[in-house]
Amino acid sequence: MPAIAWTAISEHDTLSVAQLKALQGWGHVLVAGYCAVADCMKGLYTRGYCQYHYDYLRRRGQLPPLQKRQHTDGPCKFEGCPTKVYAKEMCNAHYQQARRGSVLAGVDSWKIPEGAVCTAPECDRPQYSLARCRTHYQQQSEGRPLTSLPAPRAAPDGSCQVAACTRTAEDAAQGDVLCLSHGVMERRGSALVPLVARTPTERLPELLARGVYWCTVCQRELPVDRFVRDHQRDGAPRSRCRSCSGKLTRANKFNISFAGLDRLFAFQGQRCAVCRTKPPHIDGLNLDHDHNCCPDKGRSCGKCVRGLLCWNCNAGVVTWYERLRGTVPPYPLFDEYLDRPPAARLGLTAGGTQP
C-alpha cells in the first residue's frame, strides 16, 4: 500500500468546501467527518476514507486516478460538426459511432438516401436503419428470421374536408373524410377548428410556467405530467400526450387506424367486450387478436383483430377457453365473442358486417 501524506485538520478549523476542493494532487486532507481524498466530500467510513475509496484502495493497492471533468458547453470535436457536445467531447451521433467502434464520419454521410427501400426479400417499405425497414430491422436486431410482411394499407384518398386543412383523411376505406386530429375532435364533440401542428418555441416557457402543454393529436392543452419528456430536446415534453401516443402505437402494431380504435371502443360501450368492466379510459383495455393467425406477441395483420378486453379476460379467461375449447363445457358468452368478435361486427376486419 502506498505511503499516504496526511494533513490533520481539526473540526474547529475554518477551511471551506471550495478550499478543500482546490487542493491538488494526492496530498490527502484528513477532515473530521469527510473522506481524505481530495475532491471527495463523502462521509468517513473507516481509516480516513469513504466506503468507495477504502474498498478501492484495499482491493487494488492504489487510489483511482482523478477523473477529468466533462465539459459540454462547446461543439463536437469532429471537424466541421457544430453540434453540441453530448459525451467524450463528441455530439450524440459521433459518440454513438465511437461507442460502436466505427470510423467517425460526417453525420450527413450515413443518412438514408431519399426513396431508399428495404433490402429484405419482397419488401418495398422505406428504409429505417441498416438498409432495413423498421419491422425487418427489429427482427434482425432480435436475431429472428426475416419474414414477409403484410401489404401496407392503401393510402387514404382525398384530403380532410375541414377548410384550410391540408392533411389527408385517415381511413378512406371506412368512409372517413377527416384527418386524424379533426376526427378525434369530432368524436370528442369539439368544434372543428384549424389545427395547431406544433407548439411554437417561444410559447414553450409560458405553457410550462402554467404546468400545461399542447397535444398535436387531440389538440388540447393538458397537464404537463401527461406528456413524456424528450431528453434529446433538453427535457421538453413530446408533441403527443401519453394517451394519444399509446393509442397510435397500438394502432400501428395491430394494423388498424386510430379512428378504428376509437370506433371499437365506442361500439363496446367503453367496456371490456366480455366481462363488461369499464376502465377509466381506453388505455385500461388490451387489443385482442387471433394468435393462430399472427403468433407474434403484440402484432397483427389487422384482419384478425377481435376486440378490446381487460387484462384478466385477455391474458386469462379468453386465452384459457380458446385453448381448451371443445374439451370443456361450452360457455355462450365466450363462444359469442370468439365466433362474432366486436371488430368483425363493426366491419373493421375483413368479412365483417355492420351491426
mmCIF file of C-alpha atoms in Angstrom:
data_model
loop_
_atom_site.group_PDB
_atom_site.id
_atom_site.type_symbol
_atom_site.label_atom_id
_atom_site.label_comp_id
_atom_site.label_asym_id
_atom_site.label_seq_id
_atom_site.Cartn_x
_atom_site.Cartn_y
_atom_site.Cartn_z
ATOM 1 C CA MET A 1 0.000 0.000 0.000
ATOM 2 C CA PRO A 2 1.499 3.380 -0.973
ATOM 3 C CA ALA A 3 2.572 5.909 1.606
ATOM 4 C CA ILE A 4 -0.110 8.437 2.317
ATOM 5 C CA ALA A 5 0.544 12.070 3.172
ATOM 6 C CA TRP A 6 -1.816 13.191 5.904
ATOM 7 C CA THR A 7 -2.626 16.698 6.995
ATOM 8 C CA ALA A 8 -4.558 16.667 10.218
ATOM 9 C CA ILE A 9 -7.279 19.269 10.363
ATOM 10 C CA SER A 10 -9.494 19.504 13.353
ATOM 11 C CA GLU A 11 -13.195 20.124 13.149
ATOM 12 C CA HIS A 12 -12.566 23.628 14.552
ATOM 13 C CA ASP A 13 -10.551 24.752 11.506
ATOM 14 C CA THR A 14 -12.393 27.046 9.101
ATOM 15 C CA LEU A 15 -11.486 25.621 5.644
ATOM 16 C CA SER A 16 -14.449 25.861 3.319
ATOM 17 C CA VAL A 17 -15.539 23.101 0.936
ATOM 18 C CA ALA A 18 -14.326 25.199 -2.007
ATOM 19 C CA GLN A 19 -10.865 25.494 -0.416
ATOM 20 C CA LEU A 20 -10.735 21.749 0.194
ATOM 21 C CA LYS A 21 -11.691 21.023 -3.433
ATOM 22 C CA ALA A 22 -8.952 23.380 -4.621
ATOM 23 C CA LEU A 23 -6.257 21.128 -3.130
ATOM 24 C CA GLN A 24 -4.427 19.378 -5.992
ATOM 25 C CA GLY A 25 -2.603 16.059 -6.309
ATOM 26 C CA TRP A 26 -2.635 13.218 -3.837
ATOM 27 C CA GLY A 27 -1.693 15.238 -0.766
ATOM 28 C CA HIS A 28 -4.668 13.966 1.183
ATOM 29 C CA VAL A 29 -6.507 16.055 3.701
ATOM 30 C CA LEU A 30 -7.971 14.483 6.789
ATOM 31 C CA VAL A 31 -11.039 16.413 7.831
ATOM 32 C CA ALA A 32 -13.262 15.402 10.677
ATOM 33 C CA GLY A 33 -16.231 13.651 9.096
ATOM 34 C CA TYR A 34 -15.001 13.685 5.450
ATOM 35 C CA CYS A 35 -13.047 11.356 3.142
ATOM 36 C CA ALA A 36 -9.298 12.085 2.946
ATOM 37 C CA VAL A 37 -9.185 12.076 -0.880
ATOM 38 C CA ALA A 38 -9.063 15.491 -2.498
ATOM 39 C CA ASP A 39 -12.293 16.470 -4.271
ATOM 40 C CA CYS A 40 -14.243 13.785 -2.391
ATOM 41 C CA MET A 41 -16.673 15.196 0.134
ATOM 42 C CA LYS A 42 -18.315 11.903 1.095
ATOM 43 C CA GLY A 43 -18.642 10.987 4.733
ATOM 44 C CA LEU A 44 -15.989 8.936 6.545
ATOM 45 C CA TYR A 45 -16.309 5.167 6.519
ATOM 46 C CA THR A 46 -13.047 3.951 8.067
ATOM 47 C CA ARG A 47 -9.322 4.834 8.221
ATOM 48 C CA GLY A 48 -9.944 8.304 6.862
ATOM 49 C CA TYR A 49 -11.761 7.215 3.671
ATOM 50 C CA CYS A 50 -15.306 6.944 2.391
ATOM 51 C CA GLN A 51 -16.515 3.426 1.636
ATOM 52 C CA TYR A 52 -15.790 3.674 -2.115
ATOM 53 C CA HIS A 53 -12.162 4.847 -1.766
ATOM 54 C CA TYR A 54 -11.462 2.490 1.135
ATOM 55 C CA ASP A 55 -12.675 -0.555 -0.851
ATOM 56 C CA TYR A 56 -10.774 0.579 -3.976
ATOM 57 C CA LEU A 57 -7.518 1.056 -2.032
ATOM 58 C CA ARG A 58 -7.877 -2.234 -0.153
ATOM 59 C CA ARG A 59 -8.523 -4.290 -3.304
ATOM 60 C CA ARG A 60 -6.138 -2.653 -5.770
ATOM 61 C CA GLY A 61 -3.414 -1.188 -3.579
ATOM 62 C CA GLN A 62 -3.801 2.302 -5.031
ATOM 63 C CA LEU A 63 -6.365 5.033 -5.278
ATOM 64 C CA PRO A 64 -8.293 5.656 -8.506
ATOM 65 C CA PRO A 65 -6.927 8.390 -10.784
ATOM 66 C CA LEU A 66 -8.525 11.780 -10.731
ATOM 67 C CA GLN A 67 -11.376 11.964 -13.235
ATOM 68 C CA LYS A 68 -11.239 14.740 -15.784
ATOM 69 C CA ARG A 69 -14.372 16.810 -15.602
ATOM 70 C CA GLN A 70 -16.516 16.623 -18.734
ATOM 71 C CA HIS A 71 -17.274 19.914 -20.456
ATOM 72 C CA THR A 72 -20.386 20.029 -22.609
ATOM 73 C CA ASP A 73 -20.535 23.705 -23.454
ATOM 74 C CA GLY A 74 -18.675 23.550 -26.781
ATOM 75 C CA PRO A 75 -19.100 21.985 -30.220
ATOM 76 C CA CYS A 76 -18.252 18.397 -31.149
ATOM 77 C CA LYS A 77 -14.542 17.722 -31.628
ATOM 78 C CA PHE A 78 -15.209 16.157 -35.046
ATOM 79 C CA GLU A 79 -14.016 18.649 -37.633
ATOM 80 C CA GLY A 80 -16.843 20.636 -39.144
ATOM 81 C CA CYS A 81 -19.540 19.350 -36.760
ATOM 82 C CA PRO A 82 -21.241 22.261 -34.961
ATOM 83 C CA THR A 83 -23.497 20.076 -32.777
ATOM 84 C CA LYS A 84 -23.329 20.492 -29.014
ATOM 85 C CA VAL A 85 -21.145 18.051 -27.049
ATOM 86 C CA TYR A 86 -23.002 15.069 -25.624
ATOM 87 C CA ALA A 87 -20.172 12.957 -24.114
ATOM 88 C CA LYS A 88 -16.404 12.458 -24.540
ATOM 89 C CA GLU A 89 -16.169 15.837 -26.360
ATOM 90 C CA MET A 90 -18.446 14.491 -29.114
ATOM 91 C CA CYS A 91 -22.040 15.059 -30.132
ATOM 92 C CA ASN A 92 -24.511 12.221 -29.652
ATOM 93 C CA ALA A 93 -24.225 10.941 -33.244
ATOM 94 C CA HIS A 94 -20.398 10.807 -33.269
ATOM 95 C CA TYR A 95 -20.308 9.447 -29.716
ATOM 96 C CA GLN A 96 -22.520 6.542 -30.800
ATOM 97 C CA GLN A 97 -20.219 5.906 -33.791
ATOM 98 C CA ALA A 98 -17.171 5.805 -31.491
ATOM 99 C CA ARG A 99 -19.014 3.618 -28.975
ATOM 100 C CA ARG A 100 -19.748 1.041 -31.712
ATOM 101 C CA GLY A 101 -16.117 1.130 -32.850
ATOM 102 C CA SER A 102 -16.967 2.707 -36.209
ATOM 103 C CA VAL A 103 -14.782 5.197 -38.013
ATOM 104 C CA LEU A 104 -16.032 8.691 -37.292
ATOM 105 C CA ALA A 105 -17.808 10.073 -40.328
ATOM 106 C CA GLY A 106 -19.869 13.115 -41.120
ATOM 107 C CA VAL A 107 -23.454 12.716 -39.968
ATOM 108 C CA ASP A 108 -24.804 13.512 -43.424
ATOM 109 C CA SER A 109 -22.772 10.650 -44.944
ATOM 110 C CA TRP A 110 -24.803 7.939 -43.201
ATOM 111 C CA LYS A 111 -28.240 9.425 -43.648
ATOM 112 C CA ILE A 112 -30.673 7.212 -45.549
ATOM 113 C CA PRO A 113 -30.925 8.293 -49.212
ATOM 114 C CA GLU A 114 -34.278 9.688 -50.209
ATOM 115 C CA GLY A 115 -36.540 6.987 -51.627
ATOM 116 C CA ALA A 116 -34.369 4.068 -50.412
ATOM 117 C CA VAL A 117 -36.357 0.870 -49.747
ATOM 118 C CA CYS A 118 -35.753 -2.126 -47.509
ATOM 119 C CA THR A 119 -33.305 -4.725 -48.856
ATOM 120 C CA ALA A 120 -35.194 -7.698 -47.352
ATOM 121 C CA PRO A 121 -36.751 -10.051 -49.952
ATOM 122 C CA GLU A 122 -40.087 -8.890 -51.343
ATOM 123 C CA CYS A 123 -40.196 -5.782 -49.165
ATOM 124 C CA ASP A 124 -40.625 -2.322 -50.611
ATOM 125 C CA ARG A 125 -41.094 -0.403 -47.364
ATOM 126 C CA PRO A 126 -38.854 2.637 -46.743
ATOM 127 C CA GLN A 127 -35.517 2.073 -45.049
ATOM 128 C CA TYR A 128 -35.235 2.736 -41.322
ATOM 129 C CA SER A 129 -31.734 1.537 -40.358
ATOM 130 C CA LEU A 130 -29.024 -0.811 -41.675
ATOM 131 C CA ALA A 131 -30.773 -0.931 -45.079
ATOM 132 C CA ARG A 132 -33.888 -2.473 -43.473
ATOM 133 C CA CYS A 133 -37.386 -1.164 -42.847
ATOM 134 C CA ARG A 134 -38.423 -0.682 -39.231
ATOM 135 C CA THR A 135 -40.018 -4.139 -38.875
ATOM 136 C CA HIS A 136 -37.185 -6.080 -40.557
ATOM 137 C CA TYR A 137 -34.620 -4.064 -38.596
ATOM 138 C CA GLN A 138 -36.367 -5.107 -35.378
ATOM 139 C CA GLN A 139 -36.433 -8.759 -36.488
ATOM 140 C CA GLN A 140 -32.733 -8.625 -37.404
ATOM 141 C CA SER A 141 -31.702 -6.945 -34.144
ATOM 142 C CA GLU A 142 -33.559 -9.622 -32.133
ATOM 143 C CA GLY A 143 -31.979 -12.465 -34.139
ATOM 144 C CA ARG A 144 -35.278 -13.591 -35.658
ATOM 145 C CA PRO A 145 -35.593 -14.718 -39.297
ATOM 146 C CA LEU A 146 -36.733 -12.081 -41.756
ATOM 147 C CA THR A 147 -40.370 -12.804 -42.593
ATOM 148 C CA SER A 148 -42.612 -11.490 -45.348
ATOM 149 C CA LEU A 149 -44.808 -8.643 -44.157
ATOM 150 C CA PRO A 150 -48.468 -7.999 -44.915
ATOM 151 C CA ALA A 151 -49.081 -5.425 -47.602
ATOM 152 C CA PRO A 152 -49.391 -1.953 -46.133
ATOM 153 C CA ARG A 153 -52.820 -0.424 -46.053
ATOM 154 C CA ALA A 154 -53.716 1.633 -49.074
ATOM 155 C CA ALA A 155 -53.030 5.330 -48.653
ATOM 156 C CA PRO A 156 -56.226 7.247 -47.858
ATOM 157 C CA ASP A 157 -57.746 9.112 -50.760
ATOM 158 C CA GLY A 158 -58.807 12.730 -50.583
ATOM 159 C CA SER A 159 -57.991 15.448 -48.114
ATOM 160 C CA CYS A 160 -59.626 16.465 -44.876
ATOM 161 C CA GLN A 161 -62.903 18.270 -45.533
ATOM 162 C CA VAL A 162 -62.276 20.929 -42.888
ATOM 163 C CA ALA A 163 -61.493 24.236 -44.593
ATOM 164 C CA ALA A 164 -57.810 25.225 -44.697
ATOM 165 C CA CYS A 165 -56.693 21.733 -43.536
ATOM 166 C CA THR A 166 -54.155 20.171 -45.892
ATOM 167 C CA ARG A 167 -53.956 16.756 -44.205
ATOM 168 C CA THR A 168 -55.422 13.640 -45.818
ATOM 169 C CA ALA A 169 -58.346 11.635 -44.492
ATOM 170 C CA GLU A 170 -57.154 8.988 -42.077
ATOM 171 C CA ASP A 171 -59.018 5.915 -43.355
ATOM 172 C CA ALA A 172 -60.969 6.462 -46.571
ATOM 173 C CA ALA A 173 -61.894 2.738 -46.711
ATOM 174 C CA GLN A 174 -64.099 3.279 -43.666
ATOM 175 C CA GLY A 175 -65.646 6.409 -45.117
ATOM 176 C CA ASP A 176 -63.548 8.898 -43.160
ATOM 177 C CA VAL A 177 -63.481 12.421 -44.543
ATOM 178 C CA LEU A 178 -61.473 13.956 -41.705
ATOM 179 C CA CYS A 179 -57.789 13.805 -40.820
ATOM 180 C CA LEU A 180 -56.602 12.137 -37.619
ATOM 181 C CA SER A 181 -56.759 15.209 -35.366
ATOM 182 C CA HIS A 182 -60.067 16.538 -36.719
ATOM 183 C CA GLY A 183 -61.512 13.043 -36.385
ATOM 184 C CA VAL A 184 -60.508 12.991 -32.716
ATOM 185 C CA MET A 185 -62.086 16.424 -32.252
ATOM 186 C CA GLU A 186 -65.336 15.263 -33.876
ATOM 187 C CA ARG A 187 -65.550 12.095 -31.786
ATOM 188 C CA ARG A 188 -64.906 14.189 -28.681
ATOM 189 C CA GLY A 189 -67.703 16.577 -29.643
ATOM 190 C CA SER A 190 -65.447 19.622 -30.055
ATOM 191 C CA ALA A 191 -65.732 22.292 -32.724
ATOM 192 C CA LEU A 192 -63.647 21.579 -35.837
ATOM 193 C CA VAL A 193 -61.149 24.425 -35.669
ATOM 194 C CA PRO A 194 -57.815 24.899 -37.520
ATOM 195 C CA LEU A 195 -55.042 22.698 -36.153
ATOM 196 C CA VAL A 196 -52.009 23.767 -34.171
ATOM 197 C CA ALA A 197 -49.443 21.476 -35.781
ATOM 198 C CA ARG A 198 -46.718 22.131 -33.239
ATOM 199 C CA THR A 199 -46.144 24.324 -30.230
ATOM 200 C CA PRO A 200 -44.081 27.421 -31.150
ATOM 201 C CA THR A 201 -40.757 27.528 -29.313
ATOM 202 C CA GLU A 202 -41.490 30.978 -27.916
ATOM 203 C CA ARG A 203 -44.671 29.659 -26.251
ATOM 204 C CA LEU A 204 -42.891 26.800 -24.506
ATOM 205 C CA PRO A 205 -41.809 28.765 -21.359
ATOM 206 C CA GLU A 206 -45.292 30.274 -20.999
ATOM 207 C CA LEU A 207 -47.025 26.885 -21.276
ATOM 208 C CA LEU A 208 -44.621 25.167 -18.886
ATOM 209 C CA ALA A 209 -44.986 28.013 -16.403
ATOM 210 C CA ARG A 210 -48.722 27.225 -16.310
ATOM 211 C CA GLY A 211 -47.971 23.495 -15.979
ATOM 212 C CA VAL A 212 -49.574 22.541 -19.324
ATOM 213 C CA TYR A 213 -48.516 21.547 -22.856
ATOM 214 C CA TRP A 214 -50.185 21.118 -26.250
ATOM 215 C CA CYS A 215 -51.008 17.707 -27.769
ATOM 216 C CA THR A 216 -50.850 17.811 -31.572
ATOM 217 C CA VAL A 217 -53.205 14.812 -31.940
ATOM 218 C CA CYS A 218 -56.150 15.593 -29.662
ATOM 219 C CA GLN A 219 -55.474 19.356 -29.996
ATOM 220 C CA ARG A 220 -55.804 20.155 -26.305
ATOM 221 C CA GLU A 221 -53.828 21.794 -23.547
ATOM 222 C CA LEU A 222 -53.193 19.077 -20.984
ATOM 223 C CA PRO A 223 -51.233 18.927 -17.707
ATOM 224 C CA VAL A 224 -47.536 18.555 -18.437
ATOM 225 C CA ASP A 225 -47.333 15.337 -16.395
ATOM 226 C CA ARG A 226 -49.430 13.650 -19.127
ATOM 227 C CA PHE A 227 -46.539 14.012 -21.585
ATOM 228 C CA VAL A 228 -43.297 12.040 -21.854
ATOM 229 C CA ARG A 229 -40.162 14.170 -21.537
ATOM 230 C CA ASP A 230 -37.805 14.099 -24.535
ATOM 231 C CA HIS A 231 -34.215 14.099 -23.259
ATOM 232 C CA GLN A 232 -32.917 14.725 -26.771
ATOM 233 C CA ARG A 233 -34.642 18.129 -26.579
ATOM 234 C CA ASP A 234 -33.337 19.155 -23.147
ATOM 235 C CA GLY A 235 -36.291 17.560 -21.358
ATOM 236 C CA ALA A 236 -39.034 19.317 -23.333
ATOM 237 C CA PRO A 237 -42.361 17.420 -23.481
ATOM 238 C CA ARG A 238 -43.071 15.420 -26.625
ATOM 239 C CA SER A 239 -45.730 16.601 -29.039
ATOM 240 C CA ARG A 240 -48.261 13.857 -28.181
ATOM 241 C CA CYS A 241 -49.790 13.145 -24.807
ATOM 242 C CA ARG A 242 -49.287 9.705 -23.275
ATOM 243 C CA SER A 243 -52.789 8.524 -24.186
ATOM 244 C CA CYS A 244 -52.615 9.551 -27.865
ATOM 245 C CA SER A 245 -49.069 8.225 -28.185
ATOM 246 C CA GLY A 246 -50.114 4.867 -26.719
ATOM 247 C CA LYS A 247 -53.164 4.601 -28.987
ATOM 248 C CA LEU A 248 -51.107 5.432 -32.071
ATOM 249 C CA THR A 249 -48.533 2.808 -31.124
ATOM 250 C CA ARG A 250 -51.221 0.148 -30.692
ATOM 251 C CA ALA A 251 -52.991 1.144 -33.898
ATOM 252 C CA ASN A 252 -49.740 0.841 -35.874
ATOM 253 C CA LYS A 253 -48.806 -2.507 -34.300
ATOM 254 C CA PHE A 254 -52.219 -4.037 -34.958
ATOM 255 C CA ASN A 255 -52.623 -2.505 -38.421
ATOM 256 C CA ILE A 256 -55.837 -0.635 -37.740
ATOM 257 C CA SER A 257 -56.478 3.085 -37.843
ATOM 258 C CA PHE A 258 -56.584 5.443 -34.897
ATOM 259 C CA ALA A 259 -60.224 6.176 -35.759
ATOM 260 C CA GLY A 260 -60.948 2.426 -35.923
ATOM 261 C CA LEU A 261 -59.609 2.019 -32.394
ATOM 262 C CA ASP A 262 -61.851 4.837 -31.194
ATOM 263 C CA ARG A 263 -64.872 3.383 -33.008
ATOM 264 C CA LEU A 264 -64.250 -0.059 -31.491
ATOM 265 C CA PHE A 265 -64.029 1.472 -28.005
ATOM 266 C CA ALA A 266 -67.328 3.325 -28.531
ATOM 267 C CA PHE A 267 -69.001 0.242 -30.088
ATOM 268 C CA GLN A 268 -68.202 -1.791 -26.962
ATOM 269 C CA GLY A 269 -69.738 0.915 -24.765
ATOM 270 C CA GLN A 270 -66.260 1.812 -23.448
ATOM 271 C CA ARG A 271 -66.199 -1.526 -21.636
ATOM 272 C CA CYS A 272 -64.467 -4.889 -21.856
ATOM 273 C CA ALA A 273 -66.149 -6.962 -24.571
ATOM 274 C CA VAL A 274 -66.507 -9.993 -22.244
ATOM 275 C CA CYS A 275 -66.867 -9.051 -18.575
ATOM 276 C CA ARG A 276 -68.158 -5.514 -19.290
ATOM 277 C CA THR A 277 -65.717 -3.920 -16.859
ATOM 278 C CA LYS A 278 -65.456 -0.179 -17.518
ATOM 279 C CA PRO A 279 -61.921 1.252 -17.187
ATOM 280 C CA PRO A 280 -61.224 4.975 -16.688
ATOM 281 C CA HIS A 281 -60.002 5.251 -20.297
ATOM 282 C CA ILE A 282 -59.066 3.119 -23.306
ATOM 283 C CA ASP A 283 -55.527 2.566 -22.001
ATOM 284 C CA GLY A 284 -57.042 0.174 -19.445
ATOM 285 C CA LEU A 285 -58.044 -2.304 -22.176
ATOM 286 C CA ASN A 286 -55.861 -4.613 -24.282
ATOM 287 C CA LEU A 287 -56.372 -5.071 -28.018
ATOM 288 C CA ASP A 288 -57.026 -8.778 -28.590
ATOM 289 C CA HIS A 289 -56.312 -10.663 -31.829
ATOM 290 C CA ASP A 290 -56.310 -14.275 -33.032
ATOM 291 C CA HIS A 291 -52.870 -15.744 -32.244
ATOM 292 C CA ASN A 292 -53.490 -18.638 -34.633
ATOM 293 C CA CYS A 293 -53.340 -16.093 -37.453
ATOM 294 C CA CYS A 294 -50.470 -13.910 -36.153
ATOM 295 C CA PRO A 295 -48.486 -15.642 -33.385
ATOM 296 C CA ASP A 296 -46.162 -12.687 -32.711
ATOM 297 C CA LYS A 297 -46.984 -11.082 -29.387
ATOM 298 C CA GLY A 298 -48.468 -7.621 -29.747
ATOM 299 C CA ARG A 299 -48.580 -7.689 -33.566
ATOM 300 C CA SER A 300 -51.343 -8.406 -36.036
ATOM 301 C CA CYS A 301 -52.041 -8.266 -39.748
ATOM 302 C CA GLY A 302 -55.159 -6.255 -38.931
ATOM 303 C CA LYS A 303 -57.582 -8.914 -40.232
ATOM 304 C CA CYS A 304 -57.531 -10.971 -37.026
ATOM 305 C CA VAL A 305 -58.211 -8.172 -34.521
ATOM 306 C CA ARG A 306 -61.146 -9.204 -32.339
ATOM 307 C CA GLY A 307 -61.849 -6.597 -29.676
ATOM 308 C CA LEU A 308 -60.805 -4.718 -26.556
ATOM 309 C CA LEU A 309 -60.515 -6.798 -23.388
ATOM 310 C CA CYS A 310 -59.454 -6.098 -19.821
ATOM 311 C CA TRP A 311 -56.213 -7.709 -18.683
ATOM 312 C CA ASN A 312 -57.923 -10.597 -16.829
ATOM 313 C CA CYS A 313 -60.065 -11.580 -19.815
ATOM 314 C CA ASN A 314 -57.287 -11.143 -22.375
ATOM 315 C CA ALA A 315 -54.471 -12.908 -20.516
ATOM 316 C CA GLY A 316 -56.523 -15.413 -18.564
ATOM 317 C CA VAL A 317 -60.119 -16.291 -19.265
ATOM 318 C CA VAL A 318 -60.380 -15.986 -23.057
ATOM 319 C CA THR A 319 -56.904 -17.441 -23.635
ATOM 320 C CA TRP A 320 -57.714 -20.424 -21.400
ATOM 321 C CA TYR A 321 -61.117 -21.044 -23.006
ATOM 322 C CA GLU A 322 -59.794 -20.729 -26.560
ATOM 323 C CA ARG A 323 -57.025 -23.236 -25.850
ATOM 324 C CA LEU A 324 -59.397 -25.795 -24.263
ATOM 325 C CA ARG A 325 -62.410 -25.102 -26.450
ATOM 326 C CA GLY A 326 -64.168 -28.372 -27.295
ATOM 327 C CA THR A 327 -62.780 -30.188 -24.263
ATOM 328 C CA VAL A 328 -64.646 -28.139 -21.641
ATOM 329 C CA PRO A 329 -68.381 -27.371 -21.377
ATOM 330 C CA PRO A 330 -69.387 -24.587 -23.787
ATOM 331 C CA TYR A 331 -69.811 -21.089 -22.421
ATOM 332 C CA PRO A 332 -72.116 -18.969 -24.627
ATOM 333 C CA LEU A 333 -70.542 -15.618 -23.689
ATOM 334 C CA PHE A 334 -67.059 -16.711 -24.776
ATOM 335 C CA ASP A 335 -68.398 -18.530 -27.860
ATOM 336 C CA GLU A 336 -70.212 -15.367 -28.933
ATOM 337 C CA TYR A 337 -67.042 -13.303 -28.546
ATOM 338 C CA LEU A 338 -64.819 -15.776 -30.438
ATOM 339 C CA ASP A 339 -67.316 -16.503 -33.237
ATOM 340 C CA ARG A 340 -68.585 -12.951 -33.717
ATOM 341 C CA PRO A 341 -65.942 -10.597 -32.317
ATOM 342 C CA PRO A 342 -66.819 -6.895 -31.975
ATOM 343 C CA ALA A 343 -64.282 -5.799 -34.612
ATOM 344 C CA ALA A 344 -65.871 -8.067 -37.226
ATOM 345 C CA ARG A 345 -69.392 -6.949 -36.324
ATOM 346 C CA LEU A 346 -68.275 -3.344 -36.619
ATOM 347 C CA GLY A 347 -66.766 -4.007 -40.038
ATOM 348 C CA LEU A 348 -63.170 -3.166 -39.085
ATOM 349 C CA THR A 349 -61.828 -6.529 -40.252
ATOM 350 C CA ALA A 350 -62.181 -8.491 -43.480
ATOM 351 C CA GLY A 351 -65.550 -10.163 -43.834
ATOM 352 C CA GLY A 352 -67.115 -8.164 -41.054
ATOM 353 C CA THR A 353 -70.594 -6.708 -41.432
ATOM 354 C CA GLN A 354 -72.094 -3.617 -39.931
ATOM 355 C CA PRO A 355 -74.302 -4.363 -36.923
#
